[in-house]
Amino acid sequence: MVVGFGALGTVQAQVKAEVIHWWTSGGESAAIKEFANAYKAAGGTWVDSAVAGADNARAAAINRIVGGNPPTAAQFNTSKQFHDIVAEGKLADLDEVAAKENWDKILPQPVLNTVKVKGHYYAVPVNVHMPAWFWYSKAAFAKAGIKDEPKTIDEFFADLDKLKAAGLVPLALGGQSWQERITFNAVLAHVGGPEMFLKFYRDKDSALVTSEPFKKVLATFKRLHNYVDAGSPGRNWNDATAMVISGKAGVQIMGDWAKGEFQAANQTAGKEFGCFPGFGPKSPYIVAGDVFVFPKTTNADAIKAQKLLATTMTSPAAQVAFNNKKGSIPIRTDVDTSKMDICAQTGVAIMKDASRQLPDSEMLATPDTIGAVQDVLTKLWNTNQSVDDAAKALAVALKT
C-alpha cells in the first residue's frame, strides 16, 4: 500500500502517535514537549517513547521497524543513518507534503541531498543544527582577562592558555567518542578548511590523510587535549555544558543543542554566555540536524497519525516554538525568527550564504565509515599514538 501525506482535513477523532526519540536532557525535553503540545492541539494523542542515547534510540527504532512492530515515527539525524531502511522499502515517502510545503525551494541544499533519496523524500527535517559552535562563559573570560572572541586558531589557543592560568578548566569536554569527533570536525573545518573536509569525508581521499596539511589538523586536534580536565573521560555532553554555565570552565565546542541547557538554567545569550560559530567572518558553517521518519504501514489509524504528525512538525508555529527551546534554527525560511536569540540570529544570517554551508560528516559518509574514523580519533585523543600512525589508521578507516 502506498502511504500518502496529503493535505489534512479536520481530525474527527483522536489519533495516537508513538514517537521514538533520544531527547532526554533538560533543554531537549523542553523542546520535544513543544511538538507534543502542538500535536495534541491539532487533535492527536502523543505517546512519548524517549530512549536515552542516540545510538540506543536508533537501534530500538530500527529493530521495531524491521521486526514488524514499528512506531508511528522515529528520530534520526539528518544523515545517511536511515538510508538502509529506505533501501529495504520500510519507510513511507513524503512526496506529497514535500510538494505542498515547497521543500525544493525552502530547504538548504545539504538537507535536501540527505532527505531526498532517488527522487523521493523519506524524512521530515525539523531543524538545522550546527554541531561545532564555540560556547563560552562571560564570567570565565572576564576572570581570565579575555576581552574579545578569538578570530584565529592561534588566538583561540592563547585564550585557552589564559583560562588555564586563571585556574579554570579551559575546555569543557565530555570524553565520549562522538564528542571527540565533533571536536575534530571543528578543527578540520576551521584549520584544514571546507575543501579538506569534503575531500576527507565525501571523497575518502586516502592520499590526503598522509599529507602534511592534514597531519597539522591532527596535531592541532591532539593539542586541545592539554586543556581538558581529568574528569573529562566518559562525561556526558550536558554535564560539560553545565561546567560552562557555572563558570567553572571557559569554552565548550558543541552543537547548538547545548544552548537549550543555558536557557534551562535561565541564562541569556550575550549576557551570561557567548557563542561564535568559527574563526572570522567567512568561517564554514557545518550543517546538521534532526529528522523523523515514518515507517510504512497499512493501518489506517497509524497513517492518519503520521499525516497529522508530519504536518504539525513542519508547521510555522511549531517550528519556531520547538527550535527556540532546542537551540537550533527552523528548517523553514518563511518563519519569523525576530524573537530568536543572538546565536540563532547569527545562524540564520549565515545560512543565507550558501557558500558557507558545509554538509556535516554524517551527510557525507556512511555510519560504518563514521564509526571507523571515530575509533581512530578516540585512540589518538586518549593515548600516546603518534600523528603519523593515526594518519595511517585513518587511511584504512576511510576504506570501510
XYZ file of C-alpha atoms in Angstrom:
400
model
C 0.000 0.000 0.000
C 1.324 3.429 -0.910
C 1.216 5.809 2.037
C 0.475 9.394 1.034
C 0.947 12.556 3.031
C -1.585 14.948 1.530
C -3.493 17.861 2.981
C -5.380 17.156 6.165
C -8.999 17.897 6.871
C -10.445 18.227 10.342
C -9.380 15.411 12.615
C -12.629 13.826 13.756
C -11.193 11.535 16.399
C -8.011 11.474 18.397
C -5.162 9.815 16.541
C -2.382 8.236 18.558
C 1.267 8.665 17.573
C 4.099 6.820 19.284
C 7.293 8.790 18.723
C 10.744 7.323 19.440
C 13.418 9.946 20.140
C 16.543 10.465 22.261
C 15.871 13.955 23.615
C 16.182 13.403 27.360
C 18.278 16.301 28.731
C 16.568 19.324 30.279
C 16.701 21.540 27.219
C 15.854 18.689 24.845
C 12.858 17.595 26.924
C 11.507 21.138 26.896
C 11.860 21.231 23.107
C 10.136 17.938 22.300
C 7.232 18.964 24.529
C 6.554 21.792 22.060
C 5.942 19.220 19.311
C 3.850 17.099 21.680
C 1.727 20.097 22.682
C 1.247 21.140 19.046
C 0.194 17.605 18.136
C -2.302 17.487 20.998
C -3.686 20.889 19.983
C -4.211 19.506 16.461
C -6.320 16.680 17.890
C -3.736 13.938 18.302
C -2.556 11.834 21.237
C 1.225 11.891 21.662
C 2.812 8.751 23.109
C 6.355 9.646 24.149
C 8.975 6.890 23.747
C 12.192 8.555 24.849
C 15.306 6.354 24.768
C 18.463 7.759 26.358
C 21.344 7.902 23.895
C 21.098 8.454 20.153
C 22.656 5.094 19.234
C 20.266 3.262 21.570
C 17.212 5.110 20.234
C 18.118 4.447 16.598
C 18.763 0.769 17.322
C 15.407 0.450 19.085
C 13.604 2.120 16.183
C 15.313 0.003 13.516
C 14.657 -3.218 15.430
C 10.973 -2.398 15.697
C 10.671 -1.337 12.058
C 12.430 -4.453 10.782
C 10.576 -6.618 13.306
C 7.157 -5.554 12.052
C 6.116 -3.533 15.119
C 7.030 -0.007 14.018
C 6.429 3.198 15.968
C 4.456 5.957 14.267
C 7.627 7.985 13.826
C 11.285 7.736 14.808
C 14.089 10.242 15.116
C 17.309 10.065 13.133
C 19.964 12.638 12.405
C 19.962 14.447 9.073
C 22.387 11.877 7.715
C 22.730 8.556 5.931
C 21.623 6.729 9.095
C 18.186 5.840 7.695
C 19.179 5.175 4.088
C 19.482 1.417 4.626
C 15.847 1.151 5.729
C 14.849 3.287 2.739
C 16.605 0.748 0.504
C 14.691 -2.050 2.253
C 11.383 -0.356 1.396
C 10.406 0.105 5.051
C 9.661 3.856 5.045
C 6.707 5.825 3.696
C 7.604 8.540 1.227
C 6.747 12.153 1.981
C 6.491 13.427 -1.579
C 3.043 14.986 -1.207
C 3.854 17.026 1.889
C 7.214 17.991 0.344
C 5.433 19.303 -2.750
C 2.792 21.105 -0.693
C 5.391 22.781 1.531
C 7.726 23.539 -1.401
C 10.690 21.755 0.181
C 12.754 22.028 -3.000
C 12.771 25.801 -2.563
C 12.863 26.302 1.217
C 15.294 23.612 2.417
C 19.093 24.098 2.430
C 20.825 22.012 -0.222
C 22.786 19.810 2.231
C 19.488 18.862 3.906
C 17.729 18.230 0.597
C 20.564 15.968 -0.516
C 20.045 13.847 2.599
C 16.254 13.519 2.912
C 15.685 13.013 -0.831
C 16.740 9.540 -1.970
C 16.399 8.534 -5.649
C 13.898 11.310 -6.273
C 11.673 10.684 -3.236
C 11.522 12.281 0.215
C 11.787 9.880 3.147
C 12.256 12.060 6.228
C 10.768 15.204 7.747
C 13.577 17.588 8.716
C 12.697 19.558 11.840
C 15.731 21.769 12.388
C 19.158 22.915 11.301
C 21.842 22.246 13.883
C 25.424 23.387 13.681
C 27.422 20.818 15.647
C 30.609 22.810 16.180
C 29.664 26.062 17.926
C 32.029 27.527 20.489
C 30.178 28.340 23.741
C 31.904 30.370 26.427
C 31.293 31.717 29.893
C 31.375 35.510 30.002
C 32.420 35.352 33.673
C 35.262 32.934 32.903
C 36.516 35.088 30.041
C 36.422 38.163 32.291
C 38.333 36.342 35.043
C 40.989 35.307 32.511
C 41.225 38.823 31.066
C 39.868 37.830 27.648
C 38.100 40.783 26.051
C 37.338 39.624 22.512
C 36.284 36.406 20.815
C 39.205 34.728 19.018
C 39.418 35.325 15.279
C 42.018 32.628 14.511
C 43.003 29.228 15.870
C 46.188 30.778 17.288
C 44.155 33.364 19.211
C 41.949 30.544 20.478
C 44.927 28.651 21.907
C 46.175 31.881 23.500
C 42.795 32.293 25.189
C 42.871 28.691 26.420
C 46.270 29.425 27.985
C 44.803 32.474 29.744
C 41.912 30.409 31.091
C 44.314 27.783 32.407
C 46.472 30.452 34.055
C 43.332 31.817 35.766
C 42.756 28.439 37.429
C 39.804 27.458 35.235
C 39.157 24.405 33.061
C 39.915 25.883 29.622
C 37.972 23.378 27.507
C 34.920 21.542 28.857
C 34.730 18.235 27.018
C 32.675 15.146 27.556
C 35.181 12.408 26.833
C 32.920 10.251 24.678
C 33.914 9.203 21.179
C 31.190 11.141 19.363
C 32.141 14.326 21.244
C 35.778 13.827 20.363
C 34.758 13.519 16.696
C 32.781 16.772 16.924
C 35.910 18.449 18.271
C 37.981 17.006 15.441
C 35.429 18.115 12.842
C 35.604 21.670 14.177
C 39.390 21.633 13.770
C 39.166 20.013 10.334
C 36.687 22.650 9.113
C 38.457 25.678 10.573
C 42.131 24.695 10.297
C 42.000 22.385 7.297
C 39.181 24.249 5.561
C 35.990 23.186 3.727
C 37.822 21.645 0.757
C 39.855 19.367 3.016
C 36.708 18.474 4.992
C 34.947 17.363 1.794
C 37.982 15.513 0.444
C 38.201 13.577 3.695
C 34.578 12.616 4.358
C 32.983 12.756 0.904
C 35.834 11.704 -1.361
C 37.611 9.392 1.133
C 40.918 10.703 -0.213
C 43.475 8.350 1.336
C 46.377 10.378 -0.082
C 45.066 13.440 1.748
C 45.343 11.903 5.225
C 49.086 11.286 4.937
C 49.765 14.831 3.679
C 51.457 17.402 5.901
C 48.458 19.820 5.933
C 46.202 17.028 7.208
C 48.748 15.944 9.797
C 48.746 19.546 11.028
C 44.994 19.202 11.594
C 45.543 16.008 13.583
C 48.280 17.658 15.659
C 46.054 20.661 16.353
C 43.233 18.356 17.444
C 45.561 16.452 19.791
C 46.937 19.731 21.198
C 43.478 20.562 22.542
C 43.806 17.602 24.913
C 46.173 19.746 27.001
C 43.223 21.926 28.019
C 40.652 19.406 29.300
C 40.356 18.333 32.936
C 40.989 14.913 34.465
C 37.249 14.302 34.814
C 36.628 14.516 31.082
C 36.582 10.786 30.157
C 33.031 9.435 29.986
C 31.375 12.746 30.818
C 28.000 13.474 29.187
C 27.824 16.470 26.891
C 25.258 18.323 29.027
C 27.452 17.878 32.109
C 30.257 19.574 30.169
C 27.830 22.368 29.278
C 26.999 22.722 32.975
C 30.684 23.462 33.642
C 30.475 26.471 31.306
C 27.129 27.527 32.774
C 28.621 27.562 36.274
C 31.750 29.412 35.141
C 33.991 26.518 36.170
C 35.068 26.075 32.541
C 35.741 28.592 29.804
C 34.703 27.030 26.494
C 32.811 24.070 25.096
C 32.824 23.006 21.439
C 29.372 21.522 20.942
C 26.292 21.707 18.773
C 23.677 24.386 19.273
C 21.547 21.918 21.226
C 23.808 22.981 24.120
C 22.044 26.336 24.088
C 18.934 24.659 25.436
C 20.887 23.872 28.616
C 21.861 27.517 29.056
C 18.231 28.509 28.582
C 17.051 25.885 31.070
C 19.489 27.465 33.563
C 17.896 30.891 32.882
C 20.983 32.246 31.136
C 20.769 34.591 28.157
C 22.963 34.593 25.059
C 25.130 37.695 25.023
C 24.730 38.216 28.756
C 25.935 35.263 30.832
C 27.314 33.281 27.892
C 28.602 33.939 24.413
C 28.764 31.980 21.173
C 30.719 32.037 17.940
C 30.453 29.561 15.037
C 34.092 29.672 13.993
C 37.008 31.990 13.376
C 36.467 35.053 11.239
C 33.553 36.365 9.153
C 33.699 33.687 6.451
C 34.200 30.590 8.585
C 32.409 27.455 7.317
C 29.075 26.596 8.951
C 28.630 22.849 9.361
C 25.022 21.931 8.580
C 23.440 19.073 10.522
C 20.103 18.452 12.188
C 17.363 16.007 13.067
C 14.651 14.298 11.065
C 11.729 11.994 11.736
C 10.989 9.008 9.527
C 7.590 7.372 9.150
C 7.586 3.582 8.796
C 5.359 2.114 6.100
C 2.106 0.716 7.445
C -1.292 -0.471 6.233
C -3.005 0.568 9.490
C -5.426 3.368 8.599
C -5.275 4.946 12.069
C -1.480 4.916 12.014
C -1.450 6.532 8.569
C -3.793 9.240 9.825
C -1.499 9.822 12.811
C 1.545 10.037 10.540
C -0.111 12.586 8.270
C -1.069 14.767 11.218
C 2.384 14.470 12.779
C 4.247 15.325 9.566
C 2.071 18.402 9.043
C 2.340 19.509 12.675
C 6.123 19.215 12.915
C 6.682 21.355 9.841
C 4.045 23.993 10.667
C 5.461 27.516 11.186
C 4.250 27.923 14.777
C 5.592 24.544 15.921
C 8.875 25.147 14.096
C 9.519 28.407 15.946
C 8.408 27.075 19.356
C 10.457 23.882 19.053
C 13.640 25.478 17.737
C 13.571 28.269 20.312
C 13.789 25.602 23.011
C 16.099 23.219 21.125
C 18.790 25.793 20.352
C 18.641 25.057 16.622
C 17.127 27.172 13.849
C 13.937 26.399 11.886
C 14.136 24.288 8.770
C 11.730 26.715 7.103
C 12.895 30.033 5.705
C 9.406 31.583 5.810
C 9.016 31.840 9.600
C 9.528 34.833 11.884
C 12.899 34.459 13.609
C 12.995 38.004 15.017
C 12.392 36.803 18.571
C 15.216 34.270 18.482
C 18.406 34.950 20.459
C 21.637 36.340 19.030
C 23.188 32.900 18.471
C 20.198 31.745 16.427
C 20.108 35.058 14.566
C 23.768 34.552 13.671
C 22.996 31.072 12.352
C 20.004 32.269 10.337
C 22.100 35.016 8.742
C 24.937 32.634 7.865
C 22.565 30.069 6.342
C 21.505 32.689 3.786
C 25.040 32.448 2.361
C 25.143 29.054 0.645
C 28.914 29.361 0.147
C 29.420 28.971 3.901
C 27.255 25.833 4.204
C 29.326 22.707 4.791
C 27.491 19.354 4.989
C 28.044 17.514 8.258
C 30.268 14.440 8.127
C 27.261 12.143 8.615
C 25.674 13.535 5.452
C 28.812 12.659 3.501
C 29.853 9.250 4.812
C 28.111 6.038 5.831
C 27.628 5.124 9.508
C 30.273 2.388 9.120
C 32.874 4.848 7.840
C 31.969 7.385 10.526
C 32.357 4.691 13.181
C 35.755 3.597 11.874
C 37.024 7.187 11.736
C 35.662 7.855 15.209
C 37.532 4.861 16.634
C 40.831 6.170 15.247
C 40.221 9.680 16.579
C 39.358 8.348 20.034
C 42.585 6.351 20.139
C 44.626 9.388 19.075
C 42.895 11.560 21.689
C 43.242 9.152 24.594
C 46.642 7.528 24.021
C 50.188 8.480 23.095
C 49.670 7.399 19.497
C 51.686 9.472 17.045
C 50.062 11.669 14.424
C 51.784 9.621 11.698
C 50.279 6.380 12.997
C 46.857 7.983 13.343
C 47.049 9.223 9.748
C 47.847 5.702 8.528
C 44.948 4.304 10.563
C 42.570 6.884 9.092
C 43.612 5.899 5.567
C 42.465 2.355 6.421
C 39.282 3.614 8.132
C 38.223 5.514 5.007
C 38.096 2.218 3.123
C 35.403 0.920 5.489
